[in-house]
Amino acid sequence: MLDDPEPACPPPDWACRIVQAGTARVGLEVYPPSDDTFLLLEALASDVALIRARQPLTCLEIGSGSGVVSAALRKIFDGAAYGGSPMPLMWAVDKNPAAIRCTAGLLREQQVPRADVLRGSLTGFLRPNVLDMIICNPPYVPTDEEEMQGCGISVAWAGGRRGREVIDVLLPEVARVLAPGGLFYLVCIAENEPEEIIALGGALGLRGEKAKQEQRGMEELFILRFLKD
Amino acid sequence: MRLMTHNVLQCNKKGVQNGFPLIIKATSMKYEETPFDKSFVSAMIPKIEYHALLKAVSEVQQCPNIAGMDKLGSLPVLPLAMPANPDEDEDFLRRLHTVLFDLSMLEGELVCPESGRVFPVNDGIPNMLLNDDEV
């Protein structure tokens, strides 16, 4: 967490430059790229064949923060190593105005094509079934209610009771805006009870499984992958 | 914010039944050409609410300042109904591409058609965040 700003593992090689560029922008008001960010990037890179086979046209990152994940997606889609495929229309949303500035600046600097940035909370402002892919590294740290308030940096990690308060609201929202056949990637930790999150997703038509599970620093991190039938 | 993005936005303020499409009141826009990808635009068609797009284009025509318009000449004219076989109509797909991806709103407001709730757009970024008493 933030008491320990040095990540336990380095970012994956292919994303190093984007991570550096993103880290340089964040300042004190935005959550910097960290172990959870890097594991999410690794999960997306491992899934590159699966992601590209589905040919997503639209992708949303919820809580984009520094913008590193959204910007790195460009490499997932048209990195020479993967043979190239069209970059989907990329949307990035965050509550924190400082995060929005970071994300917008990084996407512009990294020349990510077809990307738009919005300020907002979750996905209530979107029509149903419009997304083919959703990525979210939500606030998952168990905290009290107070830390969840406002739009500052604490909303980047404060997840309330069991760290689940945002995740539990997010799941039905994702089920509403994800198109059939769409993919959803979610970061969480052991304290959030990933098995229970997978079961909740299942009841909403989101078939989930663990794409990654690793101890990084103080956290046992999970990347869950859901597929909407 | 591209017009494609506008095409998926709705007002979700508490009590609003039909917050789509948002009315565009743009004071500043820009045209910026991006590479035309025929299969990408064509695949996007099922996601588009075509009538909302036509309405958006008519609202954009009211915008006093569209940077880069000298390169485009005039706004592309879209047919009142989607062509029967849009995938085979390259002229239509090119116009659709321009409207969806190359026209962006920079400054102005998006207004909920039902409640009148205003969502400001600044520096190309719409603020869709609701207040605590609106959710």
Short mmCIF file of C-alpha atoms in Angstrom, two decimals:
data_model
loop_
_atom_site.label_atom_id
_atom_site.label_comp_id
_atom_site.label_asym_id
_atom_site.label_seq_id
_atom_site.Cartn_x
_atom_site.Cartn_y
_atom_site.Cartn_z
CA MET A 1 0.00 0.00 0.00
CA LEU A 2 0.97 3.62 0.11
CA ASP A 3 3.12 3.23 3.27
CA ASP A 4 5.40 1.16 1.08
CA PRO A 5 5.79 3.03 -2.19
CA GLU A 6 8.49 0.74 -3.60
CA PRO A 7 6.85 -2.06 -5.62
CA ALA A 8 7.96 -5.59 -4.70
CA CYS A 9 8.33 -6.52 -8.40
CA PRO A 10 9.36 -4.45 -11.42
CA PRO A 11 6.88 -3.73 -14.22
CA PRO A 12 6.94 -6.13 -17.19
CA ASP A 13 9.67 -5.18 -19.70
CA TRP A 14 7.27 -4.40 -22.53
CA ALA A 15 5.46 -1.79 -20.39
CA CYS A 16 8.53 -0.24 -18.69
CA ARG A 17 8.59 2.97 -20.69
CA ILE A 18 4.87 3.59 -20.32
CA VAL A 19 5.09 2.91 -16.57
CA GLN A 20 7.98 5.38 -16.26
CA ALA A 21 6.11 8.01 -18.24
CA GLY A 22 2.97 7.46 -16.13
CA THR A 23 4.86 7.48 -12.84
CA ALA A 24 6.49 10.78 -13.77
CA ARG A 25 3.05 12.40 -14.07
CA VAL A 26 1.21 11.25 -10.95
CA GLY A 27 2.36 13.66 -8.19
CA LEU A 28 0.80 13.26 -4.74
CA GLU A 29 -2.86 13.24 -5.71
CA VAL A 30 -2.91 10.17 -7.95
CA TYR A 31 -2.26 6.49 -7.18
CA PRO A 32 1.10 5.60 -8.76
CA PRO A 33 1.66 2.43 -10.83
CA SER A 34 2.27 -0.31 -8.24
CA ASP A 35 2.43 -4.08 -7.79
CA ASP A 36 -1.28 -4.48 -8.53
CA THR A 37 -0.93 -2.43 -11.72
CA PHE A 38 1.98 -4.58 -12.88
CA LEU A 39 0.24 -7.89 -12.19
CA LEU A 40 -2.78 -6.62 -14.12
CA LEU A 41 -0.49 -5.75 -17.06
CA GLU A 42 1.04 -9.24 -16.87
CA ALA A 43 -2.42 -10.83 -16.89
CA LEU A 44 -3.46 -8.81 -19.95
CA ALA A 45 -0.25 -9.75 -21.78
CA SER A 46 -0.74 -13.46 -20.94
CA ASP A 47 -4.27 -13.21 -22.34
CA VAL A 48 -3.30 -11.42 -25.53
CA ALA A 49 -4.42 -14.25 -27.83
CA LEU A 50 -7.73 -14.62 -26.02
CA ILE A 51 -8.35 -10.85 -26.02
CA ARG A 52 -7.49 -10.40 -29.68
CA ALA A 53 -9.57 -13.41 -30.74
CA ARG A 54 -12.64 -11.61 -29.40
CA GLN A 55 -11.81 -8.47 -31.45
CA PRO A 56 -13.10 -5.94 -28.95
CA LEU A 57 -14.30 -2.71 -30.57
CA THR A 58 -14.79 -0.82 -27.34
CA CYS A 59 -12.89 -0.97 -24.06
CA LEU A 60 -13.36 0.90 -20.78
CA GLU A 61 -10.93 1.25 -17.92
CA ILE A 62 -12.74 2.17 -14.72
CA GLY A 63 -10.59 4.17 -12.29
CA SER A 64 -7.76 4.75 -14.75
CA GLY A 65 -5.58 6.72 -12.26
CA SER A 66 -2.17 7.31 -13.83
CA GLY A 67 -3.50 5.98 -17.17
CA VAL A 68 -0.72 3.41 -17.44
CA VAL A 69 -3.01 0.41 -18.05
CA SER A 70 -5.08 2.19 -20.72
CA ALA A 71 -1.93 3.41 -22.45
CA ALA A 72 -0.25 -0.02 -22.25
CA LEU A 73 -3.23 -1.63 -23.97
CA ARG A 74 -1.95 -0.14 -27.18
CA LYS A 75 0.94 -2.60 -26.95
CA ILE A 76 -1.48 -5.46 -26.37
CA PHE A 77 -3.31 -4.66 -29.57
CA ASP A 78 -0.74 -3.39 -31.99
CA GLY A 79 2.60 -4.30 -30.53
CA ALA A 80 4.72 -5.88 -33.25
CA ALA A 81 5.34 -8.87 -30.99
CA TYR A 82 1.70 -9.84 -31.29
CA GLY A 83 1.34 -9.28 -35.02
CA GLY A 84 -0.96 -6.28 -34.72
CA SER A 85 -4.75 -5.91 -34.57
CA PRO A 86 -6.99 -2.83 -34.40
CA MET A 87 -6.92 -0.91 -31.15
CA PRO A 88 -10.46 -0.70 -29.77
CA LEU A 89 -12.07 2.61 -29.02
CA MET A 90 -10.64 3.23 -25.55
CA TRP A 91 -12.53 4.98 -22.78
CA ALA A 92 -10.95 5.81 -19.45
CA VAL A 93 -12.97 7.08 -16.51
CA ASP A 94 -11.96 8.27 -13.06
CA LYS A 95 -13.60 10.24 -10.23
CA ASN A 96 -10.44 12.11 -9.32
CA PRO A 97 -9.84 15.19 -11.51
CA ALA A 98 -6.06 14.93 -11.02
CA ALA A 99 -6.17 11.31 -12.24
CA ILE A 100 -8.17 12.36 -15.29
CA ARG A 101 -5.51 14.93 -16.16
CA CYS A 102 -2.77 12.27 -15.79
CA THR A 103 -4.63 9.74 -17.91
CA ALA A 104 -5.51 12.24 -20.65
CA GLY A 105 -1.93 13.51 -20.77
CA LEU A 106 -0.40 10.03 -20.91
CA LEU A 107 -2.80 8.78 -23.61
CA ARG A 108 -1.98 11.83 -25.70
CA GLU A 109 1.77 11.53 -25.14
CA GLN A 110 1.77 7.80 -25.95
CA GLN A 111 -0.34 8.51 -29.04
CA VAL A 112 -3.01 5.99 -28.17
CA PRO A 113 -5.47 6.22 -31.06
CA ARG A 114 -9.23 6.53 -30.56
CA ALA A 115 -9.09 7.22 -26.82
CA ASP A 116 -11.50 9.44 -24.87
CA VAL A 117 -11.34 10.31 -21.19
CA LEU A 118 -14.31 11.01 -18.92
CA ARG A 119 -14.80 12.10 -15.35
CA GLY A 120 -17.36 9.96 -13.58
CA SER A 121 -18.07 7.14 -11.20
CA LEU A 122 -18.31 3.52 -12.43
CA THR A 123 -20.51 3.11 -15.53
CA GLY A 124 -24.01 4.43 -14.80
CA PHE A 125 -23.59 7.10 -17.50
CA LEU A 126 -23.29 4.48 -20.27
CA ARG A 127 -26.04 2.80 -22.31
CA PRO A 128 -26.38 -1.00 -21.80
CA ASN A 129 -24.30 -3.54 -23.79
CA VAL A 130 -21.92 -1.02 -25.37
CA LEU A 131 -18.61 -2.42 -24.08
CA ASP A 132 -16.61 -5.41 -25.34
CA MET A 133 -13.96 -5.17 -22.65
CA ILE A 134 -13.78 -3.63 -19.18
CA ILE A 135 -10.73 -3.35 -16.95
CA CYS A 136 -10.87 -2.27 -13.34
CA ASN A 137 -8.32 -2.07 -10.55
CA PRO A 138 -10.85 -0.97 -7.94
CA PRO A 139 -10.36 0.33 -4.40
CA TYR A 140 -10.09 -3.04 -2.63
CA VAL A 141 -8.34 -2.31 0.70
CA PRO A 142 -10.57 -2.95 3.74
CA THR A 143 -11.12 0.48 5.37
CA ASP A 144 -13.79 2.34 7.28
CA GLU A 145 -16.54 4.26 5.47
CA GLU A 146 -14.90 7.64 5.97
CA GLU A 147 -11.92 6.97 3.74
CA MET A 148 -14.25 6.16 0.83
CA GLN A 149 -15.67 9.70 0.66
CA GLY A 150 -14.74 12.42 -1.80
CA CYS A 151 -12.69 12.32 -4.98
CA GLY A 152 -9.12 12.46 -3.65
CA ILE A 153 -6.44 9.81 -3.66
CA SER A 154 -8.01 7.76 -0.82
CA VAL A 155 -10.86 6.70 -3.16
CA ALA A 156 -8.17 4.90 -5.18
CA TRP A 157 -7.74 2.29 -2.46
CA ALA A 158 -10.45 2.62 0.21
CA GLY A 159 -12.82 -0.30 -0.32
CA GLY A 160 -14.85 -0.09 2.90
CA ARG A 161 -16.02 -3.26 4.66
CA ARG A 162 -13.93 -6.30 3.55
CA GLY A 163 -12.69 -3.99 0.75
CA ARG A 164 -15.80 -5.01 -1.14
CA GLU A 165 -18.09 -1.99 -1.16
CA VAL A 166 -17.10 -0.71 -4.61
CA ILE A 167 -16.65 -4.20 -6.12
CA ASP A 168 -20.15 -5.26 -5.02
CA VAL A 169 -21.73 -2.21 -6.70
CA LEU A 170 -19.51 -2.58 -9.75
CA LEU A 171 -20.43 -6.20 -10.64
CA PRO A 172 -24.10 -5.60 -11.60
CA GLU A 173 -23.03 -2.41 -13.43
CA VAL A 174 -20.51 -4.42 -15.46
CA ALA A 175 -23.16 -7.04 -16.24
CA ARG A 176 -25.36 -4.23 -17.59
CA VAL A 177 -22.85 -2.42 -19.82
CA LEU A 178 -20.79 -5.38 -21.06
CA ALA A 179 -21.96 -6.76 -24.42
CA PRO A 180 -22.54 -10.52 -24.76
CA GLY A 181 -19.17 -12.19 -25.32
CA GLY A 182 -17.42 -9.30 -23.54
CA LEU A 183 -14.43 -9.62 -21.19
CA PHE A 184 -13.97 -8.09 -17.75
CA TYR A 185 -10.72 -7.97 -15.77
CA LEU A 186 -10.86 -7.19 -12.06
CA VAL A 187 -8.03 -6.78 -9.55
CA CYS A 188 -8.67 -7.88 -5.97
CA ILE A 189 -6.92 -9.31 -2.90
CA ALA A 190 -7.42 -12.39 -0.71
CA GLU A 191 -9.30 -10.34 1.94
CA ASN A 192 -12.00 -9.56 -0.67
CA GLU A 193 -12.73 -13.32 -0.95
CA PRO A 194 -12.22 -13.79 -4.70
CA GLU A 195 -14.23 -17.06 -4.73
CA GLU A 196 -17.23 -15.17 -3.44
CA ILE A 197 -16.74 -12.43 -6.08
CA ILE A 198 -16.64 -15.13 -8.79
CA ALA A 199 -19.89 -16.61 -7.41
CA LEU A 200 -21.56 -13.17 -7.37
CA GLY A 201 -20.46 -12.61 -10.97
CA GLY A 202 -21.83 -16.02 -11.95
CA ALA A 203 -25.27 -15.10 -10.64
CA LEU A 204 -25.14 -12.02 -12.92
CA GLY A 205 -24.17 -13.95 -16.06
CA LEU A 206 -20.46 -13.19 -15.73
CA ARG A 207 -18.45 -16.42 -15.82
CA GLY A 208 -15.34 -15.75 -13.76
CA GLU A 209 -12.03 -17.40 -13.02
CA LYS A 210 -8.63 -16.54 -11.63
CA ALA A 211 -6.29 -15.35 -14.37
CA LYS A 212 -3.42 -14.62 -11.92
CA GLN A 213 -2.78 -15.18 -8.24
CA GLU A 214 0.44 -13.96 -6.61
CA GLN A 215 1.87 -12.63 -3.39
CA ARG A 216 3.37 -9.21 -4.13
CA GLY A 217 4.73 -7.26 -1.20
CA MET A 218 2.13 -7.32 1.55
CA GLU A 219 -0.78 -8.29 -0.64
CA GLU A 220 -1.99 -11.60 -2.03
CA LEU A 221 -3.22 -10.27 -5.35
CA PHE A 222 -5.71 -11.80 -7.76
CA ILE A 223 -6.62 -10.85 -11.31
CA LEU A 224 -10.07 -12.23 -12.07
CA ARG A 225 -11.25 -12.69 -15.66
CA PHE A 226 -14.97 -12.73 -16.39
CA LEU A 227 -16.72 -13.57 -19.63
CA LYS A 228 -20.30 -12.48 -20.28
CA ASP A 229 -22.25 -15.26 -22.00
CA MET B 1 -14.93 13.69 -26.67
CA ARG B 2 -15.75 12.05 -29.97
CA LEU B 3 -19.31 11.82 -31.26
CA MET B 4 -19.00 8.02 -30.91
CA THR B 5 -18.47 8.59 -27.18
CA HIS B 6 -21.49 10.91 -27.04
CA ASN B 7 -23.49 8.13 -28.70
CA VAL B 8 -23.09 5.87 -25.65
CA LEU B 9 -23.60 8.47 -22.90
CA GLN B 10 -26.81 8.84 -20.90
CA CYS B 11 -27.98 10.79 -17.87
CA ASN B 12 -28.39 8.44 -14.92
CA LYS B 13 -29.56 10.97 -12.37
CA LYS B 14 -32.01 9.46 -9.86
CA GLY B 15 -35.57 9.37 -11.22
CA VAL B 16 -34.63 9.95 -14.88
CA GLN B 17 -36.34 7.36 -17.12
CA ASN B 18 -34.98 8.39 -20.50
CA GLY B 19 -31.73 10.32 -20.31
CA PHE B 20 -30.62 9.53 -23.86
CA PRO B 21 -29.41 11.06 -26.09
CA LEU B 22 -27.85 14.01 -24.31
CA ILE B 23 -28.38 17.34 -26.11
CA ILE B 24 -25.09 18.77 -27.41
CA LYS B 25 -24.50 22.47 -26.78
CA ALA B 26 -20.96 22.91 -28.03
CA THR B 27 -19.06 26.20 -28.03
CA SER B 28 -15.84 24.68 -29.36
CA MET B 29 -15.14 21.56 -31.38
CA LYS B 30 -12.37 20.20 -33.54
CA TYR B 31 -11.97 18.07 -36.63
CA GLU B 32 -8.90 15.84 -36.70
CA GLU B 33 -8.51 13.23 -39.41
CA THR B 34 -7.71 9.68 -38.25
CA PRO B 35 -6.90 6.69 -40.50
CA PHE B 36 -10.01 5.14 -42.06
CA ASP B 37 -10.39 1.47 -41.13
CA LYS B 38 -13.28 0.06 -43.14
CA SER B 39 -13.77 -3.16 -41.18
CA PHE B 40 -13.58 -1.36 -37.83
CA VAL B 41 -16.27 1.21 -38.69
CA SER B 42 -18.42 -1.44 -40.26
CA ALA B 43 -18.16 -3.67 -37.17
CA MET B 44 -19.09 -0.70 -34.96
CA ILE B 45 -22.46 -0.16 -36.67
CA PRO B 46 -24.49 -2.50 -34.40
CA LYS B 47 -23.35 -0.47 -31.37
CA ILE B 48 -24.56 2.84 -32.80
CA GLU B 49 -27.90 4.48 -32.08
CA TYR B 50 -28.26 5.97 -35.53
CA HIS B 51 -31.04 8.45 -34.82
CA ALA B 52 -29.09 9.84 -31.87
CA LEU B 53 -26.10 10.26 -34.17
CA LEU B 54 -28.14 12.19 -36.74
CA LYS B 55 -29.44 14.43 -33.97
CA ALA B 56 -25.88 14.94 -32.69
CA VAL B 57 -24.67 16.02 -36.14
CA SER B 58 -27.52 18.55 -36.43
CA GLU B 59 -26.59 19.95 -32.99
CA VAL B 60 -22.91 20.14 -33.94
CA GLN B 61 -23.91 22.31 -36.90
CA GLN B 62 -24.88 24.99 -34.38
CA CYS B 63 -21.35 25.08 -32.97
CA PRO B 64 -19.77 28.46 -33.79
CA ASN B 65 -16.19 27.22 -33.73
CA ILE B 66 -14.95 23.94 -35.24
CA ALA B 67 -11.16 23.97 -35.47
CA GLY B 68 -9.77 22.26 -38.58
CA MET B 69 -13.02 22.64 -40.54
CA ASP B 70 -11.06 24.17 -43.41
CA LYS B 71 -9.57 20.70 -43.99
CA LEU B 72 -12.97 19.01 -43.99
CA GLY B 73 -14.89 21.64 -45.97
CA SER B 74 -18.33 20.84 -44.58
CA LEU B 75 -19.81 18.35 -42.15
CA PRO B 76 -20.51 14.97 -43.80
CA VAL B 77 -24.16 14.46 -44.66
CA LEU B 78 -25.54 11.17 -43.38
CA PRO B 79 -28.64 9.56 -44.93
CA LEU B 80 -31.83 9.78 -42.84
CA ALA B 81 -31.90 6.01 -42.55
CA MET B 82 -29.00 3.57 -42.35
CA PRO B 83 -28.30 2.12 -45.85
CA ALA B 84 -29.62 -1.40 -46.41
CA ASN B 85 -26.13 -2.90 -46.79
CA PRO B 86 -23.84 -0.44 -45.03
CA ASP B 87 -20.85 -2.84 -45.14
CA GLU B 88 -20.71 -2.52 -48.94
CA ASP B 89 -21.19 1.24 -49.07
CA GLU B 90 -17.70 2.65 -48.69
CA ASP B 91 -18.81 6.23 -49.26
CA PHE B 92 -21.24 5.91 -46.36
CA LEU B 93 -18.64 4.19 -44.14
CA ARG B 94 -16.18 7.03 -44.76
CA ARG B 95 -18.73 9.63 -43.74
CA LEU B 96 -19.66 7.57 -40.70
CA HIS B 97 -15.97 7.26 -39.74
CA THR B 98 -15.52 11.04 -39.93
CA VAL B 99 -18.60 11.73 -37.83
CA LEU B 100 -17.91 9.05 -35.20
CA PHE B 101 -14.17 9.37 -34.69
CA ASP B 102 -12.85 12.60 -36.20
CA LEU B 103 -15.25 15.18 -34.76
CA SER B 104 -14.68 15.96 -31.09
CA MET B 105 -16.37 18.30 -28.67
CA LEU B 106 -13.88 20.41 -26.71
CA GLU B 107 -15.98 22.89 -24.74
CA GLY B 108 -19.66 23.16 -23.96
CA GLU B 109 -22.45 21.27 -22.25
CA LEU B 110 -24.36 18.02 -22.56
CA VAL B 111 -27.94 18.39 -21.38
CA CYS B 112 -30.26 15.61 -20.20
CA PRO B 113 -33.36 15.62 -22.48
CA GLU B 114 -35.63 14.73 -19.54
CA SER B 115 -34.31 16.48 -16.43
CA GLY B 116 -32.29 19.32 -17.96
CA ARG B 117 -29.27 18.25 -15.85
CA VAL B 118 -26.19 19.85 -17.38
CA PHE B 119 -22.94 17.88 -17.79
CA PRO B 120 -20.11 20.29 -18.59
CA VAL B 121 -17.43 19.42 -21.14
CA ASN B 122 -14.07 21.12 -20.64
CA ASP B 123 -10.86 20.54 -22.54
CA GLY B 124 -12.58 17.65 -24.33
CA ILE B 125 -13.48 15.84 -21.09
CA PRO B 126 -17.14 15.44 -20.10
CA ASN B 127 -17.89 15.51 -16.39
CA MET B 128 -20.52 12.81 -15.84
CA LEU B 129 -20.07 12.72 -12.06
CA LEU B 130 -23.38 13.08 -10.17
CA ASN B 131 -23.73 14.77 -6.80
CA ASP B 132 -24.50 12.61 -3.75
CA ASP B 133 -28.15 13.76 -3.76
CA GLU B 134 -28.59 12.77 -7.42
CA VAL B 135 -27.78 9.05 -7.07
#
